[in-house]
PDB file of C-alpha atoms in Angstrom:
ATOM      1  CA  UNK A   1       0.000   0.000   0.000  1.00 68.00           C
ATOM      2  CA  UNK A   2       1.145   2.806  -0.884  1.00 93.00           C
ATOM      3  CA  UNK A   3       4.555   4.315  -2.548  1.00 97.00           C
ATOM      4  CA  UNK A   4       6.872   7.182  -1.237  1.00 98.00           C
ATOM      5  CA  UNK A   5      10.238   8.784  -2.902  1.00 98.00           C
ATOM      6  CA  UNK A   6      12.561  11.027  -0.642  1.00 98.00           C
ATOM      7  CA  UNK A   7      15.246  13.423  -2.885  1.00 98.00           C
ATOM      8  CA  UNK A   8      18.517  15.189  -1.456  1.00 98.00           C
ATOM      9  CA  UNK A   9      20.493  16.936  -3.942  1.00 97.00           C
ATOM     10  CA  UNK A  10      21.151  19.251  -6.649  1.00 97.00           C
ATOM     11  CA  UNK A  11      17.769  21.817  -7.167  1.00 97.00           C
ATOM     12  CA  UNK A  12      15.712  19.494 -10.182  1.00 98.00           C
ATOM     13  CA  UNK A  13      12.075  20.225 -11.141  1.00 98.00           C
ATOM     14  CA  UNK A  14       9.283  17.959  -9.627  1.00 98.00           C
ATOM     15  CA  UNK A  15       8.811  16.762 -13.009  1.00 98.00           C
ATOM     16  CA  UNK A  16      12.097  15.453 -13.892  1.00 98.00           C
ATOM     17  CA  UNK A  17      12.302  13.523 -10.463  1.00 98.00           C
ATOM     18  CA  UNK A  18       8.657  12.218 -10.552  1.00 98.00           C
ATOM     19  CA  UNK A  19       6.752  12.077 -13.522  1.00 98.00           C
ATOM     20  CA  UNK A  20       9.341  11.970 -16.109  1.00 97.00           C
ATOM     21  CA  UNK A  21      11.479   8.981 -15.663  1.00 98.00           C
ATOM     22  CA  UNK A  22       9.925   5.341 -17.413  1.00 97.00           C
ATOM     23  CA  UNK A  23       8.950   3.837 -13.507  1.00 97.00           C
ATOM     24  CA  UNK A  24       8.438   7.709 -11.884  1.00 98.00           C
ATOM     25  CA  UNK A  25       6.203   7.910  -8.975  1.00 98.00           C
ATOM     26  CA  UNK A  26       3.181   9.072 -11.228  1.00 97.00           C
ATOM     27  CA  UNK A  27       3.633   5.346 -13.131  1.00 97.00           C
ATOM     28  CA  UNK A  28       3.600   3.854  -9.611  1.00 97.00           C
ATOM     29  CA  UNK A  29       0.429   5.054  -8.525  1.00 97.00           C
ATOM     30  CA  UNK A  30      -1.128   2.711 -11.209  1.00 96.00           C
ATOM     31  CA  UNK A  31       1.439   0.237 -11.957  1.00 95.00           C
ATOM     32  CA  UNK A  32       4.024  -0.397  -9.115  1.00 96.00           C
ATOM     33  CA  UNK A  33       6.819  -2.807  -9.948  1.00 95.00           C
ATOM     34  CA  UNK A  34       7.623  -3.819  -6.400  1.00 94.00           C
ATOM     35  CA  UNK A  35       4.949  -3.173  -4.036  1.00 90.00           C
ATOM     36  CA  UNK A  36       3.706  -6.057  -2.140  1.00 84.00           C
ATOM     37  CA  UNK A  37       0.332  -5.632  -1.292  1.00 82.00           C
ATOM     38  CA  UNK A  38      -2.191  -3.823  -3.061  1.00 78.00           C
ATOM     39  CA  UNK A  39      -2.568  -3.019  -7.002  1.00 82.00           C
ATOM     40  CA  UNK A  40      -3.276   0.545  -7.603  1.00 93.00           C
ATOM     41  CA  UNK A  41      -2.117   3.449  -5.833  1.00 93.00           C
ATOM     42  CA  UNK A  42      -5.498   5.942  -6.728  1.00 93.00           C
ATOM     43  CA  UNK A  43      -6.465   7.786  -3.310  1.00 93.00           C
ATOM     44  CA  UNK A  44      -4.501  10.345  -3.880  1.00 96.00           C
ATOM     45  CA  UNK A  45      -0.730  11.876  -3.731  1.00 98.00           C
ATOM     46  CA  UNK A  46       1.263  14.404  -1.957  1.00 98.00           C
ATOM     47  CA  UNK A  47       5.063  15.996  -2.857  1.00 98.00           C
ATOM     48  CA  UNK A  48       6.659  18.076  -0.094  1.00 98.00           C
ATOM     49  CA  UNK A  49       9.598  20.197  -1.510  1.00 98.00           C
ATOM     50  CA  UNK A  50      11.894  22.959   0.710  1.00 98.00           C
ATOM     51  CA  UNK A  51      12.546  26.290  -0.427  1.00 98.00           C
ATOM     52  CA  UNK A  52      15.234  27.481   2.195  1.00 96.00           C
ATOM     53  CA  UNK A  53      15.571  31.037   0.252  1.00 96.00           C
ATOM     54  CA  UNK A  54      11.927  31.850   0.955  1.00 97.00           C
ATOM     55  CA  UNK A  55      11.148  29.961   4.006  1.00 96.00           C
ATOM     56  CA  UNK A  56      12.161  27.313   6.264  1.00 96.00           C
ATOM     57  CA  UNK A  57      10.129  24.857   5.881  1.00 98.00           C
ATOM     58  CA  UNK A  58       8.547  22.972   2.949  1.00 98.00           C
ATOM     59  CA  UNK A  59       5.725  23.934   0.422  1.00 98.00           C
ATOM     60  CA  UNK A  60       3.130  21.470   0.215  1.00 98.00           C
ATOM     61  CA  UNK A  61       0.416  19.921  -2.965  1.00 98.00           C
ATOM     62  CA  UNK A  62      -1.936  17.673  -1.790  1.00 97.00           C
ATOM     63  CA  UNK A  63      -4.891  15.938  -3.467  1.00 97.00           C
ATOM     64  CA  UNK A  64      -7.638  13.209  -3.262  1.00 97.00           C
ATOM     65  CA  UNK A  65      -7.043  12.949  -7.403  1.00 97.00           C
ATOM     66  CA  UNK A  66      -5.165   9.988  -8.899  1.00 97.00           C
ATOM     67  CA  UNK A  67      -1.598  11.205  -9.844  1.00 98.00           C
ATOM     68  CA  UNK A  68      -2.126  10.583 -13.642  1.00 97.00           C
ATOM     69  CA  UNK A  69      -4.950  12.803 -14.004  1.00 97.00           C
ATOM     70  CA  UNK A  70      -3.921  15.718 -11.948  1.00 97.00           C
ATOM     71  CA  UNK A  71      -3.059  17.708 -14.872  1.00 96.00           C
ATOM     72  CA  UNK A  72      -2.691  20.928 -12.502  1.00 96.00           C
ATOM     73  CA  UNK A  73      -0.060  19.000 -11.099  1.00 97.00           C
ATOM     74  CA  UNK A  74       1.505  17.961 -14.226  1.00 95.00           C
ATOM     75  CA  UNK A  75       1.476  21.922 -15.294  1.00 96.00           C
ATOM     76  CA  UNK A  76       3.163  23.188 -12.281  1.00 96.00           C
ATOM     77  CA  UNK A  77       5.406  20.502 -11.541  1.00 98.00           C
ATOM     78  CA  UNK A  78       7.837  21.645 -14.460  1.00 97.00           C
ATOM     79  CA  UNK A  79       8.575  24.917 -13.854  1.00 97.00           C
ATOM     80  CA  UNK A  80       8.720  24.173  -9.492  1.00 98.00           C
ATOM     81  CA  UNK A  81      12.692  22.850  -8.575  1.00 98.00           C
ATOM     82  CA  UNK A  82      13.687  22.027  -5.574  1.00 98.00           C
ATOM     83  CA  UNK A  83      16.972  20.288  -3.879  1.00 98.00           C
ATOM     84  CA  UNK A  84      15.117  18.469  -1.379  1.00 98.00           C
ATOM     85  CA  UNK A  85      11.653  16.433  -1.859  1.00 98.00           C
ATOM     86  CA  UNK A  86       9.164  14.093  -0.247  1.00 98.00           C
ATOM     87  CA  UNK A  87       6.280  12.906  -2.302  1.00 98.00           C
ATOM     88  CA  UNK A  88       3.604   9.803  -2.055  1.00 98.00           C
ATOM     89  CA  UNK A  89       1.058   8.149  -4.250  1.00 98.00           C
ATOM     90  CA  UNK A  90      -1.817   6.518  -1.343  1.00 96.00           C
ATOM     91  CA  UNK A  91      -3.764   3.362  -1.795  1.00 92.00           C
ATOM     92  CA  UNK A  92      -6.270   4.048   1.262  1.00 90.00           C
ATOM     93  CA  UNK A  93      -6.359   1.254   3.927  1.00 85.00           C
ATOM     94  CA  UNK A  94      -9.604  -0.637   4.489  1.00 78.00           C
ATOM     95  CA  UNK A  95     -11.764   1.506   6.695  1.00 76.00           C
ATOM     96  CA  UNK A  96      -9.892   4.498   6.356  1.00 81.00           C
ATOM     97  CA  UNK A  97     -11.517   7.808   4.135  1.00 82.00           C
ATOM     98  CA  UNK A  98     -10.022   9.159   0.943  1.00 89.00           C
ATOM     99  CA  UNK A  99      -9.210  12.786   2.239  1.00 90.00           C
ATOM    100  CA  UNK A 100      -7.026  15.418   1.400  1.00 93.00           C
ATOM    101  CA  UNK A 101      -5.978  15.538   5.313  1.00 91.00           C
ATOM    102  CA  UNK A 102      -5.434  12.119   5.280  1.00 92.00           C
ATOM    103  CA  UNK A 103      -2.355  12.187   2.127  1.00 96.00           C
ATOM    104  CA  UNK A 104       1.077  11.834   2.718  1.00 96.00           C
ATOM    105  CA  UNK A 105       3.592  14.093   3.183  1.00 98.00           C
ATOM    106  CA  UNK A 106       2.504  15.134   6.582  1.00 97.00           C
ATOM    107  CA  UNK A 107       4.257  18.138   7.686  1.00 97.00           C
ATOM    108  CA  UNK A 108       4.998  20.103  11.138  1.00 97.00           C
ATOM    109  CA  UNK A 109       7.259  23.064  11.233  1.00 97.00           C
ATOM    110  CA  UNK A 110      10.065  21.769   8.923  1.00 98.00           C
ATOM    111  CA  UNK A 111       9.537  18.105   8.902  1.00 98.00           C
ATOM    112  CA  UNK A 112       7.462  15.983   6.453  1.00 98.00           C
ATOM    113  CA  UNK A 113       6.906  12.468   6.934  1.00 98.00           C
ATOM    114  CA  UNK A 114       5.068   9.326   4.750  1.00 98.00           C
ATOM    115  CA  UNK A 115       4.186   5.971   5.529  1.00 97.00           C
ATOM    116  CA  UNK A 116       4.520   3.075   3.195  1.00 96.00           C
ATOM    117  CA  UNK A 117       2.077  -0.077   4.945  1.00 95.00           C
ATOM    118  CA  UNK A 118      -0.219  -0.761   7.777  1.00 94.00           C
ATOM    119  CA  UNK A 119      -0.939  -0.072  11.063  1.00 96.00           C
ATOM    120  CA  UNK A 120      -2.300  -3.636  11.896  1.00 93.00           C
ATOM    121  CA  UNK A 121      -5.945  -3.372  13.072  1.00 89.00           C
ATOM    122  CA  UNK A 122      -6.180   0.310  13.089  1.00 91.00           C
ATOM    123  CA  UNK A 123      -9.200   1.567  13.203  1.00 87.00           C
ATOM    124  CA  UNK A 124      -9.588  -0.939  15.895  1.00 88.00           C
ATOM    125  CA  UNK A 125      -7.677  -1.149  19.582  1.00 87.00           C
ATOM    126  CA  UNK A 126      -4.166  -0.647  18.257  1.00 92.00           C
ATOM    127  CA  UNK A 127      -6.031   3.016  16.978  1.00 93.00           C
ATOM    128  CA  UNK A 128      -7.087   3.798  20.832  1.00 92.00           C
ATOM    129  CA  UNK A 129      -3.358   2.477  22.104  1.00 94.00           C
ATOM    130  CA  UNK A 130      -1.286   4.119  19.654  1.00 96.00           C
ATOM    131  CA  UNK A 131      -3.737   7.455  19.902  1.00 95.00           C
ATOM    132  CA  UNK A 132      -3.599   7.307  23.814  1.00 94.00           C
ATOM    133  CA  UNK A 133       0.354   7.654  23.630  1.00 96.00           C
ATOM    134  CA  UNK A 134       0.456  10.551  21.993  1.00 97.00           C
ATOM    135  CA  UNK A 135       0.762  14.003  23.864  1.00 96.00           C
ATOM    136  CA  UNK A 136      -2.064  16.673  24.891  1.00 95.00           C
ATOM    137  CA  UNK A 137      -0.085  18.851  22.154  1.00 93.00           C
ATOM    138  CA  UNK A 138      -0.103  15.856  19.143  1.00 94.00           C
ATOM    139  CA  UNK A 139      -3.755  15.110  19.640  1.00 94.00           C
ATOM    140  CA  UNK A 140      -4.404  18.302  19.311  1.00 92.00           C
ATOM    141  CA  UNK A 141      -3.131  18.901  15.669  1.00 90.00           C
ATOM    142  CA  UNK A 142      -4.631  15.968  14.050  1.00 92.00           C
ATOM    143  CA  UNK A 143      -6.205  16.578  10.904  1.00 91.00           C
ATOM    144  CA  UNK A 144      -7.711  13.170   9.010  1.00 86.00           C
ATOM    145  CA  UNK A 145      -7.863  10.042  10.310  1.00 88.00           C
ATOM    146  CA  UNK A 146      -4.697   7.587   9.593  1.00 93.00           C
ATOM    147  CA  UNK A 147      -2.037   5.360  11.246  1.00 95.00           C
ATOM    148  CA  UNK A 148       0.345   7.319   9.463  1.00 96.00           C
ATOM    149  CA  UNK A 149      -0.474  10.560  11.379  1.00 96.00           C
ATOM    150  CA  UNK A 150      -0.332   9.264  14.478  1.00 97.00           C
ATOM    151  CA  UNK A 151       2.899   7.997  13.884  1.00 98.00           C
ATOM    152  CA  UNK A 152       4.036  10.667  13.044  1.00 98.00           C
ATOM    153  CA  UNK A 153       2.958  12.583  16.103  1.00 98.00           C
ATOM    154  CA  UNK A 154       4.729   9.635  18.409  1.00 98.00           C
ATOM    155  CA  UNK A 155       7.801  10.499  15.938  1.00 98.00           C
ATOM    156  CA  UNK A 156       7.397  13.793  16.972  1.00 98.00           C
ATOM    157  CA  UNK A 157       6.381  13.382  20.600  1.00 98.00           C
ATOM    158  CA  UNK A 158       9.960  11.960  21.042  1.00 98.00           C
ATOM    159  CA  UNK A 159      11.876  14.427  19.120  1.00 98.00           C
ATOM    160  CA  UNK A 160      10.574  17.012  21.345  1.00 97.00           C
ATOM    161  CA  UNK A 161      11.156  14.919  24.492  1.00 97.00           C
ATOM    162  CA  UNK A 162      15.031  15.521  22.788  1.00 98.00           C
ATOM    163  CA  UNK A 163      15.225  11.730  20.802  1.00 98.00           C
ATOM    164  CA  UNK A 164      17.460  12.309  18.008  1.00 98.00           C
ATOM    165  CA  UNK A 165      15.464  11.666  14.454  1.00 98.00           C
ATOM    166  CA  UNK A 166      16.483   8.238  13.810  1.00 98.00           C
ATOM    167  CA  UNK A 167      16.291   6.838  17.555  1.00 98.00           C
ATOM    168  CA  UNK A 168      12.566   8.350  17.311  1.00 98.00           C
ATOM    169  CA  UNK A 169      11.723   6.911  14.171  1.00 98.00           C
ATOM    170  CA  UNK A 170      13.078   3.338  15.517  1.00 98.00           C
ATOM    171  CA  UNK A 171      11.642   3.815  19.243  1.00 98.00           C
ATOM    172  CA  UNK A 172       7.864   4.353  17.659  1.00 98.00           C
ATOM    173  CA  UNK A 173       8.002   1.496  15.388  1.00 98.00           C
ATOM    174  CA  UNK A 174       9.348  -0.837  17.962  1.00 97.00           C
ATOM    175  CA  UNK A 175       5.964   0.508  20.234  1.00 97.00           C
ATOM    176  CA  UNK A 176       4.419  -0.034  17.710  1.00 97.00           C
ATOM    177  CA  UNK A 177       5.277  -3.566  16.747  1.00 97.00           C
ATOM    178  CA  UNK A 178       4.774  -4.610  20.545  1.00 96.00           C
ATOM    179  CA  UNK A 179       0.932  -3.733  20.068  1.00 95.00           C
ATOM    180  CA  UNK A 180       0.583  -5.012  16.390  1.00 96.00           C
ATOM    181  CA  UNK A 181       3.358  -7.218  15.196  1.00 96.00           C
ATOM    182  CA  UNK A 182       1.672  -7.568  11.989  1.00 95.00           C
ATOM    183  CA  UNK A 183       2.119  -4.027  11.047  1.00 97.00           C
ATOM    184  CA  UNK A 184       4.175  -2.747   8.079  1.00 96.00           C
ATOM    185  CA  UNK A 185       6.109  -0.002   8.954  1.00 98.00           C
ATOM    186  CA  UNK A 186       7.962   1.663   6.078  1.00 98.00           C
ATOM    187  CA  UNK A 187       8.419   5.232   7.460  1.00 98.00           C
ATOM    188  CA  UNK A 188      10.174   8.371   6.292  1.00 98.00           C
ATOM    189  CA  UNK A 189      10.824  11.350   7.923  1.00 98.00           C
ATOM    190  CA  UNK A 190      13.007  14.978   6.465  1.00 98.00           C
ATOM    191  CA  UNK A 191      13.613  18.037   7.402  1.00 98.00           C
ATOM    192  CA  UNK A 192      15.421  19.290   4.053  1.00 98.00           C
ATOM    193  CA  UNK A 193      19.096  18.034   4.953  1.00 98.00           C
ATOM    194  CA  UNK A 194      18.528  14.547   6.757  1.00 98.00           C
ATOM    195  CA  UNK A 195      16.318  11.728   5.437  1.00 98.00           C
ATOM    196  CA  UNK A 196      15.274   9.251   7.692  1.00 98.00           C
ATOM    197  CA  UNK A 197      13.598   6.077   6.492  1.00 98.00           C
ATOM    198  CA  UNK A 198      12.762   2.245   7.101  1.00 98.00           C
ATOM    199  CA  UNK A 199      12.516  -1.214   5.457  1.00 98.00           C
ATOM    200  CA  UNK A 200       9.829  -2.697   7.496  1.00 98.00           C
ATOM    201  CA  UNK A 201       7.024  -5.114   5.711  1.00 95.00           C
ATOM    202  CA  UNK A 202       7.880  -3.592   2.370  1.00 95.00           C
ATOM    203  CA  UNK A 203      10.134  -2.805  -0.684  1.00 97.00           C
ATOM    204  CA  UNK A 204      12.488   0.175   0.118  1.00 98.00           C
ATOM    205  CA  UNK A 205      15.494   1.423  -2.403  1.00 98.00           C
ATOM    206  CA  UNK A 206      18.471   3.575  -2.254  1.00 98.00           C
ATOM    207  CA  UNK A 207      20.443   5.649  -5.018  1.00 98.00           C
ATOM    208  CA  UNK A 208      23.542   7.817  -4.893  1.00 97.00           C
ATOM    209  CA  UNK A 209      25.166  10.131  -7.236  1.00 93.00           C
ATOM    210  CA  UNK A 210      28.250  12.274  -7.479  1.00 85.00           C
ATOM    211  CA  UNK A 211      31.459  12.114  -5.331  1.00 72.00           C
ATOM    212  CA  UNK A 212      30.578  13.239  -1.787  1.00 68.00           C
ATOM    213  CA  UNK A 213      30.851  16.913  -2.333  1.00 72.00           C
ATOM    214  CA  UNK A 214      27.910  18.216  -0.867  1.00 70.00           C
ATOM    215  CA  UNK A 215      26.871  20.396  -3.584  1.00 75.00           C
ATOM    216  CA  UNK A 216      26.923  18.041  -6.437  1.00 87.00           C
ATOM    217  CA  UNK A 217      26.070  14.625  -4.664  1.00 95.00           C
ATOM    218  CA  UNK A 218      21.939  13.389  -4.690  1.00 97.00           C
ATOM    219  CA  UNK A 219      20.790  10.764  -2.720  1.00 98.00           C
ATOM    220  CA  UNK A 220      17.171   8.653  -3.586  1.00 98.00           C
ATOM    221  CA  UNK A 221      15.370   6.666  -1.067  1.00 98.00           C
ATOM    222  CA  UNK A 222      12.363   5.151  -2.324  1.00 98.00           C
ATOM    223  CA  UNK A 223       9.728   2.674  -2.115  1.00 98.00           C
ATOM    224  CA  UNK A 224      11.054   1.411  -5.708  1.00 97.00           C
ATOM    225  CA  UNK A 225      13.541   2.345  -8.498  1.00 98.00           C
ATOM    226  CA  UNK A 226      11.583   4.935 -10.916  1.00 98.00           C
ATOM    227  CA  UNK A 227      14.247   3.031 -13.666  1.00 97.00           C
ATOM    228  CA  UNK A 228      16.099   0.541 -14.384  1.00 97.00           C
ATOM    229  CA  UNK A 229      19.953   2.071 -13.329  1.00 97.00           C
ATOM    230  CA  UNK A 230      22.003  -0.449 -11.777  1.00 96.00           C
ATOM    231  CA  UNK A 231      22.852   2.622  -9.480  1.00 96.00           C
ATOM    232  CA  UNK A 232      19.775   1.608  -7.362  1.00 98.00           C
ATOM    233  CA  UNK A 233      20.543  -0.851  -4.280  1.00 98.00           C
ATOM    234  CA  UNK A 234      17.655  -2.722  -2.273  1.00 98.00           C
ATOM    235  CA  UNK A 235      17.836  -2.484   1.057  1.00 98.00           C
ATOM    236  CA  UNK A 236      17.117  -5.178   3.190  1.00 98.00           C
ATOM    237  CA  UNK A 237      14.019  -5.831   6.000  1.00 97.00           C
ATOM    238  CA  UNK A 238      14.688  -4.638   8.990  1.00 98.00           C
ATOM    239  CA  UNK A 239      16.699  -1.612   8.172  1.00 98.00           C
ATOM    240  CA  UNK A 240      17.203   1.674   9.164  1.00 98.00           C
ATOM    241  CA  UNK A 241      18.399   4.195   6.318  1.00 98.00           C
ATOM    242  CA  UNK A 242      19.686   7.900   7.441  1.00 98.00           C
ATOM    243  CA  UNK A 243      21.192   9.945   4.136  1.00 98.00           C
ATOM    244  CA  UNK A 244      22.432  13.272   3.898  1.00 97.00           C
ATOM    245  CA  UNK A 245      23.491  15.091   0.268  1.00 95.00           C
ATOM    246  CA  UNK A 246      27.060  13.719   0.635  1.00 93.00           C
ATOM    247  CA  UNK A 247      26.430  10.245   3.137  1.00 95.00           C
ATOM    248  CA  UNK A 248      24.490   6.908   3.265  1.00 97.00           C
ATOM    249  CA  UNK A 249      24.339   4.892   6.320  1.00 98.00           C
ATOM    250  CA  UNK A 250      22.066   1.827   6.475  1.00 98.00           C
ATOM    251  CA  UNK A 251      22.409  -0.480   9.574  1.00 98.00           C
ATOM    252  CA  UNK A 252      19.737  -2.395  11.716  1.00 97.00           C
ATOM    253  CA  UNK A 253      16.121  -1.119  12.808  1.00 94.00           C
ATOM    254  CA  UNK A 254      16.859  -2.430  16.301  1.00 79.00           C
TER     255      UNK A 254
END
């Protein structure tokens, strides 16, 4: 369910890094290669994208519309660049309502955050534990009505309680997987200059380009190659992936 792409790197226009390649995101929301449940990804999309010379933190699109047939989208998405991008195609989980506040990238202050999977049994009890963990101040700023959200406010919840972004992102899915081991937990989490992400119930990809200077190197995360580059390495269950412009480290979602 579901399919996510995270971008650090050189400034390139939404269109060249989502719709244009053969496998982009926008051919993923109909015809995913490598996602392992689910068919079609038509409940809508979200891209996040940072402008750090007008503002700190990221611009937002977000729409109940199928990607392909968002031709508003499609307009704008050539002429808007960015060096740093979070974007999602949703295939809505049973029980859960096509919404606009319920489409990935979520975003607070400068973070955005998707979620590639499942919440196991949510709506349900895991919904009422999971929702019951999160502060006065999280609860409070809910908009729709997903699992992803409200992991995202635990993400957040723990960041503020001073949990560096990759021990938060591991702490709430190992919570999580103590209520509901049957969840699928593919997470990411930026804030422009750090991507955070996880290989947890489904397909997740890396990419890297240039040699390590910060202002030419590009780094990919995503829920599947959008070609066929042999650039693109799979990363394996149970991983945690943190990537700057210039770094990859990938070690165990413990």
């Amino acid at each position: 369910m579901c399919r996510f792409i995270a971008y650090l790197g050189p400034p390139v226009t939404l269109d060249a890094l989502l719709c244009a390649p053969e496998f982009g995101l926008v051919h993923q929301a109909y015809a995913p290669r490598h996602q392992q449940r689910g068919r079609i990804n038509a409940d809508g999309f979200g891209v996040g994208w940072y402008a750090p010379d007008v503002r700190p933190d990221p611009a937002r699109y977000r729409t109940t519309t199928p990607m392909w047939a968002d031709n508003s989208f499609a307009s704008l998405a050539g002429v808007v660049r960015s060096g740093a991008v979070v974007a999602a195609v949703r295939n809505a989980s049973p029980g859960l309502p096509v919404d606009e506040s319920c489409t990935a990238p979520y975003t607070h202050d400068r973070w955005l955050f998707a979620h590639n999977g499942r919440v196991d049994h949510f709506p349900g009890a895991t919904a009422t534990q999971l929702r019951r963990a999160l502060s006065d101040t999280r609860i409070a700023h809910l908009q729709g009505a997903t699992d992803s959200e409200v992991l995202f406010g635990l993400v957040l919840d723990r960041m503020s309680d001073g949990a560096a972004p990759p021990d938060a992102v591991a702490a709430v899915i190992k919570k999580t997987l103590a209520i509901a081991p049957a969840s699928r937990l593919n997470l990411c989490l930026s804030d422009g200059d750090t991507i955070v992400a996880t290989a947890c119930g489904d397909s997740l990809f890396t990419r890297t380009a240039g040699d390590g200077d910060a202002a030419t190197s590009a780094v990919v995360v995503a829920s599947e190659p959008y070609d066929d580059d042999p650039a693109w390495n799979a990363v394996g269950e149970g991983s945690l992936v943190v990537a700057t412009r210039n770094s990859l480290d990938i070690g165990a979602l413990t």
